Coordinates of C-alpha atoms and ligand atoms in Angstrom, one line a residue:
M363 CA 13.9 -8.4 64.6
V364 CA 13.9 -5.8 67.6
A365 CA 16.1 -7.0 70.5
H366 CA 13.7 -8.0 73.4
G367 CA 15.0 -5.3 75.8
K368 CA 14.5 -2.4 73.2
L369 CA 10.8 -3.6 72.7
R370 CA 10.6 -3.5 76.8
K371 CA 11.9 -0.2 76.6
L372 CA 9.8 1.1 73.6
A373 CA 6.6 -0.3 75.0
E374 CA 7.4 1.4 78.5
H375 CA 8.0 4.7 77.1
I376 CA 4.2 4.3 74.9
A377 CA 2.8 3.5 78.5
Y378 CA 3.9 6.4 80.4
K379 CA 3.1 8.7 77.5
L380 CA -0.6 7.3 77.7
L381 CA -0.5 7.7 81.2
A382 CA 0.7 11.4 81.0
A383 CA -1.7 12.2 78.2
L384 CA -4.5 10.9 80.8
D385 CA -3.1 12.7 83.4
E386 CA -5.0 16.2 81.7
P387 CA -8.3 16.9 83.0
I388 CA -11.5 16.1 80.7
S389 CA -14.1 18.2 80.1
V390 CA -17.6 16.5 80.5
G391 CA -20.1 19.3 79.7
E392 CA -19.6 22.3 82.3
E393 CA -17.5 19.9 84.7
S394 CA -14.2 18.8 84.2
A395 CA -13.1 15.2 85.5
L396 CA -10.0 13.6 86.5
V397 CA -9.1 9.8 85.4
T398 CA -6.3 7.8 86.2
A399 CA -5.0 4.5 84.5
S400 CA -2.9 1.7 85.1
V401 CA -1.3 -0.1 82.1
G402 CA -0.4 -3.9 81.7
I403 CA 2.1 -5.3 78.8
T404 CA 2.9 -8.2 77.5
I405 CA 5.4 -8.5 74.8
I406 CA 4.9 -11.0 71.8
A407 CA 8.6 -12.6 71.8
D408 CA 6.8 -15.6 69.1
S409 CA 3.6 -15.9 67.8
Q410 CA 3.2 -19.5 69.1
R411 CA 0.7 -18.7 71.3
S412 CA -2.9 -17.6 70.5
A413 CA -4.4 -14.0 70.9
D414 CA -6.3 -15.1 73.4
D415 CA -3.4 -16.3 75.6
Y416 CA -1.7 -12.8 74.7
L417 CA -4.9 -10.6 75.7
Q418 CA -4.8 -12.8 79.0
Q419 CA -1.0 -12.2 79.8
G420 CA -1.6 -8.6 79.0
D421 CA -5.0 -8.6 81.5
M422 CA -2.6 -10.5 84.4
A423 CA 0.0 -7.5 84.1
L424 CA -3.1 -5.0 84.1
S425 CA -4.3 -6.7 87.3
Q426 CA -1.1 -6.8 88.8
A427 CA -0.7 -2.7 87.9
K428 CA -3.9 -2.0 89.3
A429 CA -2.9 -3.5 92.6
S430 CA -0.1 -1.7 93.1
V431 CA 0.4 2.2 93.1
R432 CA -1.4 4.5 91.0
R433 CA -0.5 4.8 87.5
A434 CA 1.4 2.1 87.7
V435 CA 2.9 0.3 84.5
R436 CA 3.4 -3.6 84.4
F437 CA 4.9 -6.5 82.5
F438 CA 3.5 -9.8 82.1
D439 CA 5.8 -12.4 83.7
P440 CA 5.2 -16.0 83.8
S441 CA 5.3 -16.0 87.7
M442 CA 2.0 -14.0 87.4
Q443 CA 0.6 -17.1 85.3
A444 CA 1.8 -19.8 87.9
K445 CA 0.3 -17.8 90.9
L446 CA -2.9 -17.4 88.9
L447 CA -2.8 -21.0 88.2
A448 CA -2.0 -22.0 91.8
K449 CA -5.0 -20.2 92.6
V450 CA -7.6 -21.0 90.5
K451 CA -6.4 -24.6 91.5
L452 CA -7.0 -23.8 95.5
E453 CA -10.0 -22.5 94.4
S454 CA -11.4 -25.6 92.8
E455 CA -10.5 -27.6 95.4
L456 CA -12.0 -25.6 98.1
R457 CA -15.3 -25.7 96.3
Q458 CA -15.2 -29.3 96.6
A459 CA -14.2 -29.5 100.1
L460 CA -17.5 -29.6 101.7
E461 CA -18.6 -32.3 99.3
H462 CA -15.6 -34.1 100.0
Q463 CA -15.8 -34.0 104.0
Q464 CA -12.3 -32.5 104.3
W465 CA -13.3 -29.7 106.9
R466 CA -12.5 -30.3 110.4
L467 CA -12.9 -28.7 113.5
H468 CA -9.9 -28.2 116.2
Y469 CA -10.9 -26.9 119.9
Q470 CA -8.7 -24.7 121.6
P471 CA -8.8 -24.7 125.5
Q472 CA -10.0 -21.4 127.3
V473 CA -9.1 -21.2 130.9
D474 CA -9.8 -19.2 134.5
R475 CA -7.4 -17.9 136.8
L476 CA -7.3 -21.4 138.5
G477 CA -6.5 -23.0 134.8
R478 CA -9.5 -24.8 134.6
L479 CA -11.4 -25.3 131.1
I480 CA -13.9 -22.7 131.0
G481 CA -14.7 -23.0 126.9
V482 CA -12.9 -23.6 123.8
E483 CA -12.8 -21.6 120.5
A484 CA -13.6 -23.5 117.5
L485 CA -10.9 -23.2 115.0
L486 CA -11.3 -24.8 111.3
R487 CA -8.7 -26.7 109.1
W488 CA -8.8 -28.3 105.9
Q489 CA -7.9 -31.9 105.7
H490 CA -6.0 -31.6 101.9
P491 CA -5.4 -34.9 100.4
G492 CA -2.3 -34.2 99.5
R493 CA -1.2 -31.3 102.0
G494 CA -2.4 -32.6 105.1
L495 CA -3.6 -30.5 107.8
V496 CA -4.2 -26.8 106.0
S497 CA -4.5 -23.6 108.6
P498 CA -6.9 -21.1 108.0
G499 CA -4.6 -18.1 107.0
E500 CA -4.2 -20.1 103.9
F501 CA -7.9 -20.5 102.4
I502 CA -9.9 -17.8 104.7
P503 CA -9.5 -15.0 102.3
L504 CA -10.0 -17.2 99.2
L505 CA -13.6 -18.5 101.0
E506 CA -14.4 -14.9 101.6
S507 CA -13.9 -13.6 98.0
T508 CA -15.6 -16.3 96.6
G509 CA -18.6 -16.2 99.0
L510 CA -17.7 -20.1 99.7
I511 CA -17.5 -18.5 103.5
N512 CA -21.1 -18.6 104.0
D513 CA -21.5 -22.4 103.3
V514 CA -18.2 -23.3 105.2
G515 CA -19.4 -21.0 107.8
E516 CA -22.4 -22.6 108.3
W517 CA -20.8 -25.9 108.4
V518 CA -18.7 -24.5 111.3
L519 CA -21.6 -23.3 113.2
E520 CA -23.8 -26.7 112.7
E521 CA -20.6 -28.7 113.9
A522 CA -19.9 -26.7 117.0
C523 CA -23.8 -26.5 117.7
Q524 CA -23.8 -30.1 117.3
Q525 CA -21.2 -30.5 119.9
L526 CA -22.8 -28.5 122.2
A527 CA -26.1 -30.4 122.2
Q528 CA -23.9 -33.6 122.9
W529 CA -22.2 -32.2 125.7
A530 CA -25.5 -30.7 127.2
G531 CA -26.3 -34.3 128.5
S532 CA -22.7 -34.8 130.2
P533 CA -22.5 -33.1 133.6
L534 CA -18.9 -32.5 133.2
L535 CA -19.0 -30.8 129.8
N536 CA -22.4 -28.9 129.9
R537 CA -20.6 -25.5 131.2
L538 CA -18.2 -25.4 128.4
T539 CA -18.7 -22.6 125.9
I540 CA -17.8 -22.8 122.4
S541 CA -16.5 -19.6 120.5
V542 CA -17.2 -19.7 117.1
N543 CA -15.5 -17.3 114.3
I544 CA -18.1 -15.9 112.2
S545 CA -16.6 -13.6 108.8
P546 CA -18.0 -9.9 108.4
L547 CA -19.0 -11.1 105.1
Q548 CA -21.0 -14.1 106.4
F549 CA -22.6 -12.0 108.8
R550 CA -23.5 -9.1 106.3
E551 CA -25.3 -11.3 104.2
N552 CA -29.2 -11.0 103.8
N553 CA -30.0 -14.2 105.0
F554 CA -27.2 -15.0 107.5
L555 CA -30.1 -14.8 110.6
Q556 CA -32.3 -17.4 108.5
R557 CA -29.1 -20.0 108.2
V558 CA -28.3 -19.4 111.7
E559 CA -31.5 -20.0 113.3
Q560 CA -32.0 -22.9 111.2
V561 CA -29.0 -24.3 112.6
F562 CA -30.3 -23.9 115.8
Q563 CA -33.3 -25.7 115.2
R564 CA -31.6 -28.7 113.6
T565 CA -29.2 -28.8 116.4
Q566 CA -31.2 -27.7 119.2
A567 CA -27.9 -26.7 121.0
P568 CA -28.3 -24.7 124.3
L569 CA -27.4 -21.1 123.1
E570 CA -26.3 -20.0 126.2
Q571 CA -23.1 -21.9 125.7
L572 CA -22.4 -20.4 122.1
K573 CA -20.3 -17.3 121.8
L574 CA -20.1 -15.6 118.4
E575 CA -16.6 -13.8 117.8
V576 CA -17.0 -11.2 115.7
T577 CA -14.0 -8.4 114.7
E578 CA -14.2 -4.7 114.3
T579 CA -14.1 -4.7 110.8
L580 CA -17.9 -5.7 110.8
F581 CA -18.5 -2.2 112.2
V582 CA -16.9 -0.3 109.4
E583 CA -19.8 -0.7 107.0
A584 CA -23.5 -1.2 107.7
R585 CA -23.2 -0.7 111.5
D586 CA -27.1 -0.5 112.2
D587 CA -27.6 -3.8 110.3
A588 CA -24.6 -5.4 112.1
R589 CA -26.1 -4.2 115.6
D590 CA -29.4 -5.1 114.4
K591 CA -28.6 -8.8 113.9
M592 CA -26.5 -9.1 116.9
L593 CA -29.7 -7.9 118.8
S594 CA -32.0 -10.5 117.3
L595 CA -29.4 -13.4 118.4
K596 CA -28.6 -11.8 121.7
A597 CA -32.5 -12.5 121.9
L598 CA -32.2 -16.0 121.5
G599 CA -29.4 -16.2 124.4
V600 CA -26.2 -16.1 122.4
R601 CA -23.2 -14.0 123.4
F602 CA -21.0 -12.1 121.5
S603 CA -16.8 -11.5 121.8
L604 CA -15.0 -8.8 119.9
D605 CA -12.2 -10.8 118.6
D606 CA -8.7 -9.3 117.9
F607 CA -9.8 -6.4 119.7
G608 CA -7.4 -3.3 119.4
T609 CA -6.0 -4.2 115.9
G610 CA -9.3 -2.6 114.7
Y611 CA -10.2 1.6 114.0
S612 CA -14.0 1.4 115.5
S613 CA -15.0 4.1 117.9
L614 CA -15.2 3.7 121.8
A615 CA -18.5 5.6 121.3
Y616 CA -20.0 3.1 119.1
L617 CA -18.7 -0.2 120.7
A618 CA -20.6 0.9 123.8
Q619 CA -23.7 0.6 121.8
L620 CA -23.1 -2.9 120.7
P621 CA -24.6 -5.8 122.5
L622 CA -21.5 -7.3 123.5
D623 CA -20.3 -9.7 126.3
Q624 CA -16.6 -10.2 126.0
L625 CA -13.5 -8.1 124.5
K626 CA -10.8 -10.4 123.2
I627 CA -7.1 -8.8 123.7
D628 CA -5.2 -9.8 120.4
Q629 CA -2.3 -11.7 120.4
S630 CA -0.1 -9.4 119.1
F631 CA -0.7 -7.1 122.2
V632 CA -0.6 -10.0 124.8
Q633 CA 2.8 -11.2 123.4
Q634 CA 4.6 -7.8 123.7
V635 CA 3.2 -7.1 127.1
L636 CA 6.7 -7.6 129.1
E637 CA 8.5 -6.0 126.5
S638 CA 6.8 -3.4 125.2
K639 CA 5.5 -0.6 127.3
A640 CA 3.0 1.0 124.5
N641 CA 1.6 -2.7 124.3
A642 CA 1.4 -3.0 128.0
A643 CA -0.4 0.2 128.2
I644 CA -2.9 -0.9 125.4
V645 CA -3.9 -4.1 127.3
E646 CA -4.0 -2.3 130.6
S647 CA -6.4 0.1 129.0
T648 CA -8.5 -2.4 127.3
I649 CA -8.7 -4.5 130.4
A650 CA -10.5 -1.0 132.2
L651 CA -12.5 -0.2 129.2
A652 CA -14.2 -3.8 129.5
K653 CA -14.5 -3.1 133.3
S654 CA -16.3 -0.1 132.6
L655 CA -18.4 -1.3 130.1
N656 CA -19.3 -4.1 132.1
L657 CA -17.4 -6.8 129.5
D658 CA -15.7 -9.9 130.1
V659 CA -12.0 -9.7 129.1
I660 CA -9.9 -12.6 128.0
A661 CA -6.7 -12.5 126.8
E662 CA -5.5 -14.7 123.6
G663 CA -2.3 -15.7 122.4
V664 CA -0.8 -16.4 126.2
E665 CA 2.3 -18.2 125.8
V666 CA 4.5 -17.8 129.0
E667 CA 3.6 -18.0 132.7
A668 CA 5.3 -14.5 132.9
Q669 CA 2.7 -13.3 130.5
Q670 CA 0.0 -14.7 132.4
A671 CA 1.3 -13.3 135.7
W672 CA 1.2 -10.1 134.7
L673 CA -2.6 -10.1 133.2
M674 CA -3.7 -11.4 136.2
A675 CA -2.1 -8.4 138.1
H676 CA -3.8 -6.2 135.7
G677 CA -7.3 -7.4 136.2
C678 CA -7.5 -10.2 133.1
H679 CA -8.4 -13.5 134.7
A680 CA -9.6 -15.7 131.3
F681 CA -6.9 -17.1 129.0
Q682 CA -6.3 -18.6 125.8
G683 CA -2.9 -19.5 124.1
Y684 CA -0.4 -22.2 123.5
L685 CA 0.7 -22.2 127.5
F686 CA -2.6 -24.0 128.2
G687 CA -3.1 -25.9 125.1
R688 CA -3.0 -26.1 121.0
P689 CA -6.1 -26.5 119.2
V690 CA -6.8 -30.2 119.2
S691 CA -9.7 -32.6 118.3
V692 CA -12.7 -32.7 120.2
N693 CA -11.7 -36.0 121.7
D694 CA -8.4 -34.6 123.3
I695 CA -10.5 -31.8 124.9
E696 CA -13.0 -34.4 126.3
A697 CA -10.1 -36.4 127.2
A698 CA -8.7 -33.4 129.1
V699 CA -11.6 -32.6 130.8
L700 CA -12.2 -36.3 132.2
A701 CA -8.4 -36.1 133.3
Q702 CA -9.1 -32.9 135.3
S703 CA -12.2 -34.4 137.0
Y704 CA -10.0 -37.1 138.3
A705 CA -7.2 -35.2 139.4
Ligands
C2E2228 P1 -8.3 -15.9 115.7 O1 -9.7 -16.2 115.8 O2 -7.9 -14.7 116.1 O3 -7.5 -17.2 116.4 C1 -6.7 -17.3 116.7 C2 -5.2 -17.8 116.1 O4 -4.4 -17.7 116.9 C3 -5.3 -19.4 115.7 O5 -5.0 -19.5 114.8 C4 -4.8 -20.2 117.2 O6 -4.1 -21.3 116.8 C5 -3.8 -19.2 116.9 N1 -3.3 -19.2 118.4 C6 -3.7 -19.5 119.7 N2 -2.7 -19.2 120.4 C7 -1.6 -19.1 120.4 C8 -0.4 -18.9 120.9 O7 -0.4 -18.8 122.0 N3 0.4 -18.2 120.3 C9 0.3 -18.2 118.4 N4 1.3 -17.6 118.0 N5 -0.8 -18.3 118.2 C10 -1.9 -18.8 118.8 P2 -5.8 -20.3 113.5 O8 -6.3 -21.5 113.8 O9 -4.3 -20.7 112.4 O10 -6.4 -19.2 112.9 C11 -6.3 -18.2 112.4 C12 -7.4 -17.1 112.2 O11 -8.4 -17.9 111.0 C13 -8.4 -17.0 113.1 O12 -7.7 -16.0 114.0 C14 -9.6 -16.5 112.6 O13 -9.5 -15.3 112.2 C15 -9.8 -17.4 111.3 N6 -10.6 -18.6 111.7 C16 -10.3 -19.8 112.3 N7 -11.2 -20.2 112.1 C17 -12.5 -20.0 111.4 C18 -13.8 -20.3 111.1 O14 -14.5 -21.2 111.4 N8 -14.3 -19.1 110.3 C19 -13.8 -17.8 110.0 N9 -14.4 -17.0 109.5 N10 -12.6 -17.7 110.7 C20 -11.7 -18.4 111.3
MG2229 MG1 -11.1 -16.0 117.1
MG2230 MG1 -8.1 -13.3 117.9

């Protein structure tokens, strides 16, 4: 029997020979075309598994190869299978989360220069039966790649709108705004406007208190469609905030044409504002840009007083960050407002 190491070397050698052969331009009629390829390999050390299993292993190696550099060769290894299985499990759990009522909304305070609560940002949490409260970093990408983001995003919006409708009756709470994050994928769906309008109908939320947070990636493709949808929603009174501002590559000329109300300075700049001159310059010019476009500006990720003081001295008067409060349940927000009103 040929040793495993030798088989590996042989397979690798053949793979690179194939890739080299494919490097030659191919003639199609009078044109010549270039193709690139990637190779996934699995070594059949024993024949205990079915042919399908080995083909699947080869596929997994191939998709890893495709995800890396061009012309890559990758061997299957068992950790690929473990990762894939974990992803499949997560996906099936996410599919059931809505039905099992495992989604929660937490709210993070946004304050003015005097520390008064002016609004909250709604942040999604997943109450997982085994893992506890899971943060969005772990599931938003999968919600997006599976299209589940449309249903979950609608749940988030409905929950936030219900909250606004409930607060509308209270003189202490009716001035608070709620900011809701909208994924670019959700925004680009054909029926996005219809679904949102149905939520507004069902909840009767005061739409002047609602802010939708979008990111610059929304405007990379189908810009006019995004702009038109924003205009329709603006006509209903909804406001727009541009989240994570400064991390994207959108053209300022284009941004100026969007019906935005607020720029939200990304936390990565805010947190470095005292240490890095470059970051301080970015924050300063963002504040100046907001002023010249007649937009509000809010800084997110403010963790220490010195950051807030710097921001205030440079003309930013709205803040969000651990310094003022972490994302908490609606009960905690309401209790904080009550406490403030008696203070
Ligand atoms: P984001 O919209 O930029 O939200 C701000 C994130 O920064 C939140 O993380 C918040 O907990 C965190 N944060 C706030 N203040 C501070 C601070 O002072 N220091 C530090 N280190 N972090 C702070 P979270 O809740 O984990 O959310 C992460 C991202 O997931 C959000 O970033 C947003 O892009 C996305 N996300 C959350 N909820 C939703 C949702 O309902 N729909 C969609 N599409 N995306 C959501
Ligand atoms: Mg946000
Ligand atoms: Mg952000």
